[in-house]
Coordinates of C-alpha atoms and ligand atoms in Angstrom, one line a residue:
M25 CA 1.5 -34.8 46.8
P26 CA -1.1 -32.9 45.2
P27 CA 0.3 -29.6 43.2
K28 CA -0.3 -26.2 45.3
D29 CA -2.8 -23.8 43.9
E30 CA 0.0 -21.7 42.2
T31 CA 1.1 -24.7 40.4
R32 CA -2.5 -26.0 39.5
L33 CA -3.7 -22.6 38.2
I34 CA -0.8 -22.4 35.9
R35 CA -1.3 -25.7 34.5
A36 CA -5.4 -25.4 34.3
G37 CA -7.5 -24.5 31.5
H38 CA -5.1 -25.7 28.6
G39 CA -6.8 -28.4 27.1
A40 CA -9.9 -27.8 25.7
G41 CA -9.6 -29.9 22.9
R42 CA -9.9 -29.2 19.2
P43 CA -11.5 -25.6 19.1
A44 CA -15.0 -25.5 17.3
K45 CA -15.1 -24.9 13.6
T46 CA -16.0 -20.9 13.3
V47 CA -16.3 -19.0 10.4
G48 CA -12.9 -17.1 10.6
P49 CA -9.7 -18.8 11.8
A50 CA -8.7 -19.4 15.2
V51 CA -6.7 -16.6 16.8
Q52 CA -3.9 -18.1 18.8
K53 CA -1.8 -15.8 21.0
G54 CA 1.8 -16.9 21.8
S55 CA 5.3 -16.3 22.1
T56 CA 6.4 -20.0 23.3
V57 CA 5.4 -22.9 21.1
L58 CA 5.3 -25.9 23.2
L59 CA 7.3 -28.7 21.6
P60 CA 6.3 -32.4 21.6
D61 CA 9.8 -33.4 22.8
A62 CA 13.3 -32.5 23.1
A63 CA 14.4 -33.5 19.6
S64 CA 11.8 -31.2 18.2
L65 CA 13.7 -28.3 20.0
Y66 CA 16.0 -27.9 17.2
P67 CA 14.6 -29.0 14.0
T68 CA 16.4 -29.1 10.8
D69 CA 13.5 -28.5 8.4
G70 CA 12.1 -25.0 9.3
R71 CA 9.1 -26.1 11.4
L72 CA 7.9 -23.4 13.9
T73 CA 9.6 -23.2 17.3
Y74 CA 8.6 -19.6 18.1
G75 CA 5.3 -17.6 18.0
R76 CA 7.2 -14.5 16.2
Q77 CA 7.1 -16.7 13.0
G78 CA 3.5 -16.4 13.2
L79 CA 0.6 -18.8 14.4
S80 CA -2.7 -19.4 13.1
A81 CA -4.1 -16.3 12.1
Q82 CA -0.9 -15.1 10.6
F83 CA -0.9 -18.2 8.4
A84 CA -4.6 -17.9 7.5
L85 CA -3.9 -14.3 6.4
Q86 CA -0.7 -15.4 4.6
A87 CA -2.7 -18.3 2.8
A88 CA -5.6 -15.8 1.7
L89 CA -3.1 -13.3 0.6
C90 CA -1.2 -15.8 -1.8
E91 CA -4.8 -16.3 -3.3
L92 CA -5.3 -12.6 -3.5
E93 CA -1.9 -11.9 -5.3
N94 CA -1.1 -15.1 -7.1
A95 CA 1.6 -15.7 -5.0
R96 CA 3.8 -18.5 -3.8
A97 CA 4.6 -16.7 -0.5
V98 CA 3.5 -13.5 1.2
A99 CA 5.6 -11.7 4.1
L100 CA 3.9 -9.7 6.7
Y101 CA 5.3 -6.8 8.2
P102 CA 3.7 -4.5 11.2
S103 CA 2.9 -1.5 8.6
G104 CA 2.8 -1.0 5.0
L105 CA 6.2 1.4 5.3
A106 CA 7.9 -1.7 7.1
A107 CA 6.8 -3.7 4.2
L108 CA 8.4 -1.4 1.7
T109 CA 11.8 -1.1 3.8
G110 CA 11.7 -4.7 4.7
A111 CA 11.5 -6.1 1.4
L112 CA 14.5 -3.7 -0.2
L113 CA 16.5 -4.7 3.0
A114 CA 15.8 -8.3 2.1
V115 CA 17.5 -8.1 -1.4
L116 CA 19.8 -5.1 -1.4
K117 CA 23.5 -5.0 -0.1
A118 CA 25.9 -2.2 -0.2
G119 CA 27.0 -1.1 -3.6
D120 CA 23.7 -2.0 -5.2
E121 CA 21.8 0.9 -6.8
V122 CA 17.9 1.3 -6.5
L123 CA 16.0 3.3 -9.5
A124 CA 12.7 4.6 -7.5
S125 CA 10.1 6.3 -9.1
D126 CA 9.8 10.1 -8.4
V127 CA 6.1 9.4 -6.9
I128 CA 6.9 6.7 -4.4
Y129 CA 5.0 6.9 -0.9
R130 CA 7.0 10.2 0.6
P131 CA 8.1 8.0 3.7
T132 CA 9.8 5.2 1.7
R133 CA 11.7 7.9 0.1
R134 CA 13.2 9.1 3.1
F135 CA 14.1 5.8 4.0
C136 CA 15.8 5.6 0.6
E137 CA 17.6 8.9 1.6
Q138 CA 18.2 8.5 5.3
V139 CA 18.8 4.6 5.6
L140 CA 19.8 3.1 2.3
K141 CA 22.4 5.7 1.2
R142 CA 23.9 5.4 4.6
F143 CA 24.4 1.8 4.0
G144 CA 26.2 2.2 0.9
V145 CA 23.1 1.7 -1.6
G146 CA 22.7 4.4 -4.4
V147 CA 19.4 5.6 -5.1
R148 CA 18.1 7.6 -8.1
Y149 CA 14.8 8.7 -8.9
F150 CA 13.1 8.7 -12.4
D151 CA 10.0 10.3 -14.0
S152 CA 7.4 7.8 -13.7
R153 CA 6.3 8.9 -17.4
Q154 CA 9.8 8.0 -18.6
D155 CA 9.9 5.5 -21.3
P156 CA 10.4 2.1 -19.9
T157 CA 13.2 1.1 -22.4
E158 CA 14.9 4.4 -22.0
L159 CA 14.5 3.9 -18.1
V160 CA 16.1 0.5 -17.9
A161 CA 18.6 1.6 -20.7
G162 CA 19.7 4.0 -18.0
A163 CA 20.2 1.3 -15.5
S164 CA 23.9 1.0 -14.5
D165 CA 25.9 -2.4 -13.7
A166 CA 25.2 -1.7 -10.0
T167 CA 21.3 -1.2 -10.4
R168 CA 19.9 -4.0 -8.5
L169 CA 16.1 -3.1 -8.5
I170 CA 13.4 -0.8 -9.9
L171 CA 10.9 0.5 -7.4
M172 CA 7.7 1.5 -8.8
E173 CA 4.2 2.8 -7.9
S174 CA 1.7 3.1 -10.4
P175 CA -0.6 5.2 -10.1
G176 CA 1.2 7.3 -7.7
S177 CA -0.8 8.0 -4.8
L178 CA -0.9 11.7 -5.1
S179 CA -0.6 12.6 -8.6
F180 CA -1.8 9.2 -10.3
E181 CA 0.7 9.2 -12.9
M182 CA 0.9 5.4 -14.3
Q183 CA 3.6 3.4 -15.5
D184 CA 3.8 0.5 -17.8
V185 CA 4.9 -1.5 -15.1
A186 CA 4.7 -4.9 -17.4
Q187 CA 7.3 -3.4 -19.9
V188 CA 9.6 -2.2 -17.2
A189 CA 9.3 -5.8 -15.7
E190 CA 9.9 -7.2 -18.8
L191 CA 13.1 -5.1 -19.6
A192 CA 14.5 -5.4 -16.3
R193 CA 14.3 -9.1 -15.9
A194 CA 16.3 -9.4 -19.3
R195 CA 19.1 -7.5 -17.7
G196 CA 19.0 -9.4 -14.3
I197 CA 17.3 -6.4 -12.5
L198 CA 14.8 -7.0 -9.8
T199 CA 11.2 -5.0 -9.8
A200 CA 9.1 -4.2 -7.0
A201 CA 5.7 -2.4 -7.1
D202 CA 3.8 -0.5 -4.5
N203 CA 0.5 -1.6 -5.1
T204 CA -1.5 0.0 -2.3
W205 CA -4.0 1.6 -4.9
A206 CA -5.0 -1.5 -6.4
A207 CA -5.4 -3.7 -3.3
G208 CA -3.8 -6.6 -5.0
L209 CA -7.1 -7.2 -6.8
L210 CA -7.5 -4.5 -9.3
Y211 CA -4.2 -5.1 -10.5
R212 CA -1.8 -8.2 -10.0
P213 CA 1.8 -7.2 -10.2
L214 CA 3.3 -10.6 -10.2
D215 CA 0.9 -11.7 -12.9
H216 CA 2.7 -9.0 -15.0
G217 CA 6.1 -10.0 -14.3
V218 CA 6.9 -7.9 -11.0
D219 CA 9.1 -9.6 -8.6
I220 CA 7.9 -8.2 -5.5
S221 CA 4.2 -7.0 -5.2
I222 CA 4.2 -4.6 -1.9
Q223 CA 1.0 -3.1 -0.6
A224 CA -0.2 -1.3 2.7
L225 CA -2.9 -3.6 3.9
T226 CA -3.7 -0.8 6.3
K227 CA -5.8 0.6 3.6
Y228 CA -8.2 -1.2 1.6
V229 CA -7.6 -5.0 2.5
A230 CA -8.0 -3.7 6.3
G231 CA -10.7 -1.5 5.1
H232 CA -11.7 0.4 8.3
S233 CA -8.8 2.9 9.2
D234 CA -7.9 1.0 12.5
V235 CA -4.9 -1.3 11.9
F236 CA -1.6 -1.1 10.6
M237 CA 0.0 -3.9 8.3
G238 CA 1.8 -4.4 5.3
S239 CA 2.7 -7.4 2.8
A240 CA 5.1 -8.3 0.1
A241 CA 4.2 -11.2 -2.1
V242 CA 6.4 -13.0 -4.5
A243 CA 6.0 -15.9 -6.8
D244 CA 9.8 -16.9 -6.9
A245 CA 11.2 -19.6 -4.3
K246 CA 14.5 -17.6 -4.0
L247 CA 12.9 -14.5 -3.1
A248 CA 10.2 -15.9 -0.9
H249 CA 13.4 -17.4 1.2
A250 CA 15.1 -13.8 1.0
L251 CA 11.8 -12.0 2.3
D252 CA 11.5 -14.5 5.3
D253 CA 15.2 -14.1 6.1
G254 CA 14.6 -10.3 5.8
V255 CA 11.5 -10.5 8.4
H256 CA 13.5 -12.8 10.9
N257 CA 16.8 -10.7 10.6
L258 CA 14.6 -7.4 11.5
G259 CA 12.9 -9.3 14.2
W260 CA 9.4 -8.2 12.9
S261 CA 6.2 -9.8 13.7
V262 CA 2.3 -9.2 13.9
A263 CA 0.0 -10.0 16.3
G264 CA -2.9 -12.6 15.7
D265 CA -5.5 -10.1 16.6
E266 CA -4.5 -7.9 13.9
A267 CA -3.8 -10.5 11.3
Y268 CA -7.6 -11.7 11.9
Q269 CA -8.8 -7.9 11.6
V270 CA -7.1 -7.7 8.4
L271 CA -8.1 -11.3 7.1
R272 CA -11.8 -10.1 7.9
G273 CA -11.4 -7.0 5.8
L274 CA -10.3 -9.2 3.0
R275 CA -13.4 -11.0 3.1
T276 CA -15.4 -8.1 1.8
L277 CA -12.6 -6.4 -0.2
P278 CA -13.9 -7.0 -3.7
T279 CA -17.7 -5.5 -2.8
R280 CA -16.4 -2.6 -1.1
L281 CA -13.9 -1.8 -4.1
A282 CA -16.6 -2.1 -6.4
R283 CA -18.5 0.8 -4.4
H284 CA -15.5 2.7 -4.1
G285 CA -14.6 2.6 -7.5
T286 CA -18.1 3.6 -8.8
S287 CA -18.6 6.2 -6.3
G288 CA -15.0 7.8 -6.8
L289 CA -15.9 7.8 -10.7
A290 CA -19.3 9.6 -10.1
V291 CA -17.6 12.4 -7.9
A292 CA -14.8 12.6 -10.4
D293 CA -17.0 13.0 -13.2
W294 CA -18.7 15.7 -11.4
L295 CA -15.5 17.6 -10.2
R296 CA -14.4 17.6 -14.1
G297 CA -17.4 19.7 -14.8
R298 CA -16.8 22.1 -12.0
P299 CA -15.5 25.9 -12.9
E300 CA -13.4 25.6 -10.1
V301 CA -11.5 22.5 -11.1
V302 CA -8.6 22.6 -13.9
Q303 CA -8.1 19.1 -14.0
V304 CA -9.0 15.7 -12.7
F305 CA -6.3 12.9 -11.9
H306 CA -8.1 9.6 -12.1
P307 CA -6.6 7.1 -14.5
A308 CA -10.1 5.1 -14.7
L309 CA -11.8 8.3 -16.0
P310 CA -12.1 8.5 -19.8
G311 CA -9.9 11.3 -20.8
A312 CA -7.9 11.8 -17.9
P313 CA -4.1 11.2 -18.0
D314 CA -2.9 7.5 -18.5
H315 CA -6.5 6.0 -18.9
A316 CA -5.5 3.8 -21.7
L317 CA -2.8 2.3 -19.6
W318 CA -5.3 1.8 -17.0
A319 CA -7.9 0.2 -19.2
R320 CA -5.4 -2.2 -20.8
D321 CA -4.2 -3.5 -17.4
Y322 CA -6.8 -3.0 -14.7
S323 CA -9.9 -4.5 -13.8
G324 CA -11.6 -1.7 -11.6
A325 CA -10.8 1.6 -9.6
C326 CA -10.6 2.2 -6.1
G327 CA -11.8 5.5 -4.5
L328 CA -8.7 7.7 -4.4
F329 CA -7.8 10.3 -6.9
G330 CA -6.9 13.8 -7.4
F331 CA -7.8 17.1 -8.9
S332 CA -6.4 20.4 -9.0
L333 CA -8.1 23.8 -8.3
R334 CA -7.6 26.8 -10.2
P335 CA -4.5 28.7 -8.8
A336 CA -5.5 30.5 -5.4
P337 CA -4.0 31.8 -2.5
S338 CA -3.7 28.9 0.3
A339 CA -6.1 30.3 2.4
A340 CA -8.8 29.6 -0.4
V341 CA -7.5 25.7 -0.4
D342 CA -7.5 26.0 3.2
A343 CA -11.2 27.4 2.9
F344 CA -12.2 24.6 0.9
L345 CA -10.9 21.7 2.8
D346 CA -12.3 23.4 6.2
A347 CA -15.9 23.8 4.8
L348 CA -16.1 20.1 4.1
S349 CA -18.3 18.4 6.7
L350 CA -18.7 14.7 5.5
F351 CA -15.2 14.5 4.1
G352 CA -12.3 13.9 7.2
L353 CA -9.0 15.8 7.0
G354 CA -6.6 13.2 7.5
F355 CA -3.9 11.0 5.9
S356 CA -4.3 7.4 4.9
W357 CA -7.1 6.0 2.8
G358 CA -9.1 2.8 2.2
G359 CA -11.3 2.8 5.1
F360 CA -15.3 3.1 4.6
E361 CA -15.1 7.0 5.2
S362 CA -14.3 9.7 2.8
L363 CA -11.2 11.9 3.2
A364 CA -9.4 15.0 1.9
I365 CA -6.1 16.5 1.7
S366 CA -4.1 19.0 -0.1
C367 CA -1.0 18.0 -1.5
D368 CA 1.6 20.5 -2.7
H369 CA 3.5 20.3 0.7
Q370 CA 4.4 16.8 -0.1
L371 CA 5.3 17.4 -3.8
K372 CA 8.2 19.5 -2.7
V373 CA 10.8 16.4 -2.0
R374 CA 10.5 15.6 -5.7
N375 CA 13.0 15.9 -8.5
F376 CA 10.3 16.2 -11.3
H377 CA 7.5 19.0 -11.2
P378 CA 4.8 18.8 -14.0
D379 CA 2.4 21.4 -13.8
Y380 CA -0.8 20.2 -12.3
G381 CA -2.6 23.6 -13.3
G382 CA -2.9 24.4 -9.8
P383 CA -2.9 23.5 -6.1
L384 CA -3.2 19.6 -6.2
M385 CA -6.0 18.1 -4.1
R386 CA -6.4 14.3 -3.0
L387 CA -9.9 12.8 -2.3
H388 CA -10.7 9.4 -1.1
I389 CA -14.1 8.4 -1.7
G390 CA -15.5 6.2 0.8
L391 CA -19.0 4.2 1.2
E392 CA -21.1 7.2 1.8
D393 CA -23.9 7.8 -0.9
P394 CA -22.1 10.0 -3.6
A395 CA -24.8 12.5 -4.0
D396 CA -24.2 13.5 -0.4
L397 CA -20.3 13.7 -0.9
I398 CA -21.0 15.8 -4.0
A399 CA -23.0 18.3 -2.1
D400 CA -20.4 18.4 0.7
L401 CA -17.9 19.3 -2.1
E402 CA -20.2 21.9 -3.6
Q403 CA -20.2 23.8 0.1
G404 CA -16.5 23.5 -0.2
F405 CA -16.2 25.0 -3.4
T406 CA -18.4 28.1 -2.1
A407 CA -16.4 28.5 0.9
Y408 CA -13.2 28.6 -1.6
R409 CA -14.9 31.0 -4.0
T410 CA -15.6 33.3 -1.3
A411 CA -11.9 33.1 0.0
K412 CA -10.5 33.5 -3.4
A413 CA -12.6 36.5 -3.9
Ligands
PLP1 C1 0.0 4.3 3.2 C2 0.9 4.0 2.4 C3 1.9 3.1 2.6 C4 2.4 3.1 4.1 O1 1.4 1.9 4.9 P1 1.5 2.4 6.3 O2 0.4 0.9 6.7 O3 0.6 3.4 6.6 O4 2.7 2.2 6.9 C5 2.8 2.8 1.7 N1 2.4 3.2 0.6 C6 1.5 4.0 0.1 C7 1.1 4.0 -1.5 C8 0.5 4.3 1.1 O5 -0.7 4.9 0.5

């Protein structure tokens, strides 16, 4: 008896054969993975049995990110924040202690405070300019991991990450770095002895402000296993379409970053000459704080940096931002568009409060022409002066 319509339509349209070879990878969509025979349902060798583990596009992205980070394995997460929390949960247990840089991404700090502490993991914050020897000497027997972010993505302090990694390893302490600023390209933490290199792919790798994803890269096989288990235990997966989108961004990462970097430095250099500006915080700018450390370790700069305005009422700071027309006002960064924010509100949760000289501002320099961006900032300064007077 021939199958009825319901059956025919469910079985139809599957066997298109090998897909044609395109420039990008095939995007498979699937929860169920069909297995060839009954014996394959429960494999003992870790073979793929379920779509949550990833399919063609996710595997292609992981392979490409291994290349970017010089990694043995890269775990994918549904956001940059999930990569940070996931990597921490994968290696920590009750009774452990984390030393975290005071400048870490604020939602990561919230996770430390509201989740890690609730599960019996202690967290202490260190001044990111603390001498590495002193920092590691201050670790306790419970210290399991040191979490760094260099440069910090609001105030751009840098840390001698390699030295911290070396000293920590000698004491059996893991190190992790939120390397979103360098996008895995301008600085490769694994090459400098860091155990876990984490980044928000949402930013420069995806590059178009339209998708969330994060990664954690490792060189060590045991850590690769721990991250993998962590992803499975928490039930995370990323969609094939989004993995494809991030991989598409990766293709042009070096080209885009080069432009972000030179445009950012042009704007930073111009800002340094402005009477409204106290200081520019851009480690790639000669003479700026931590420039020597950047020059030693980095192959380039991205487009994200800060500056402080001469002290003024918050209405003048807001007037500066509101007068900008090319710069969008918004969080996140790494896309093709320029963005501006004020930062002081976010600094309140920190333990250490260096004097930045006035209200701290952050710019993301996109792929627009830098002369146009400078003209836009000039307009902002006019509004700032008027509001301040
Ligand atoms: C944006 C950001 C994250 C988080 O990434 P999401 O994908 O937005 O969750 C983590 N660290 C830094 C430094 C970031 O700028």
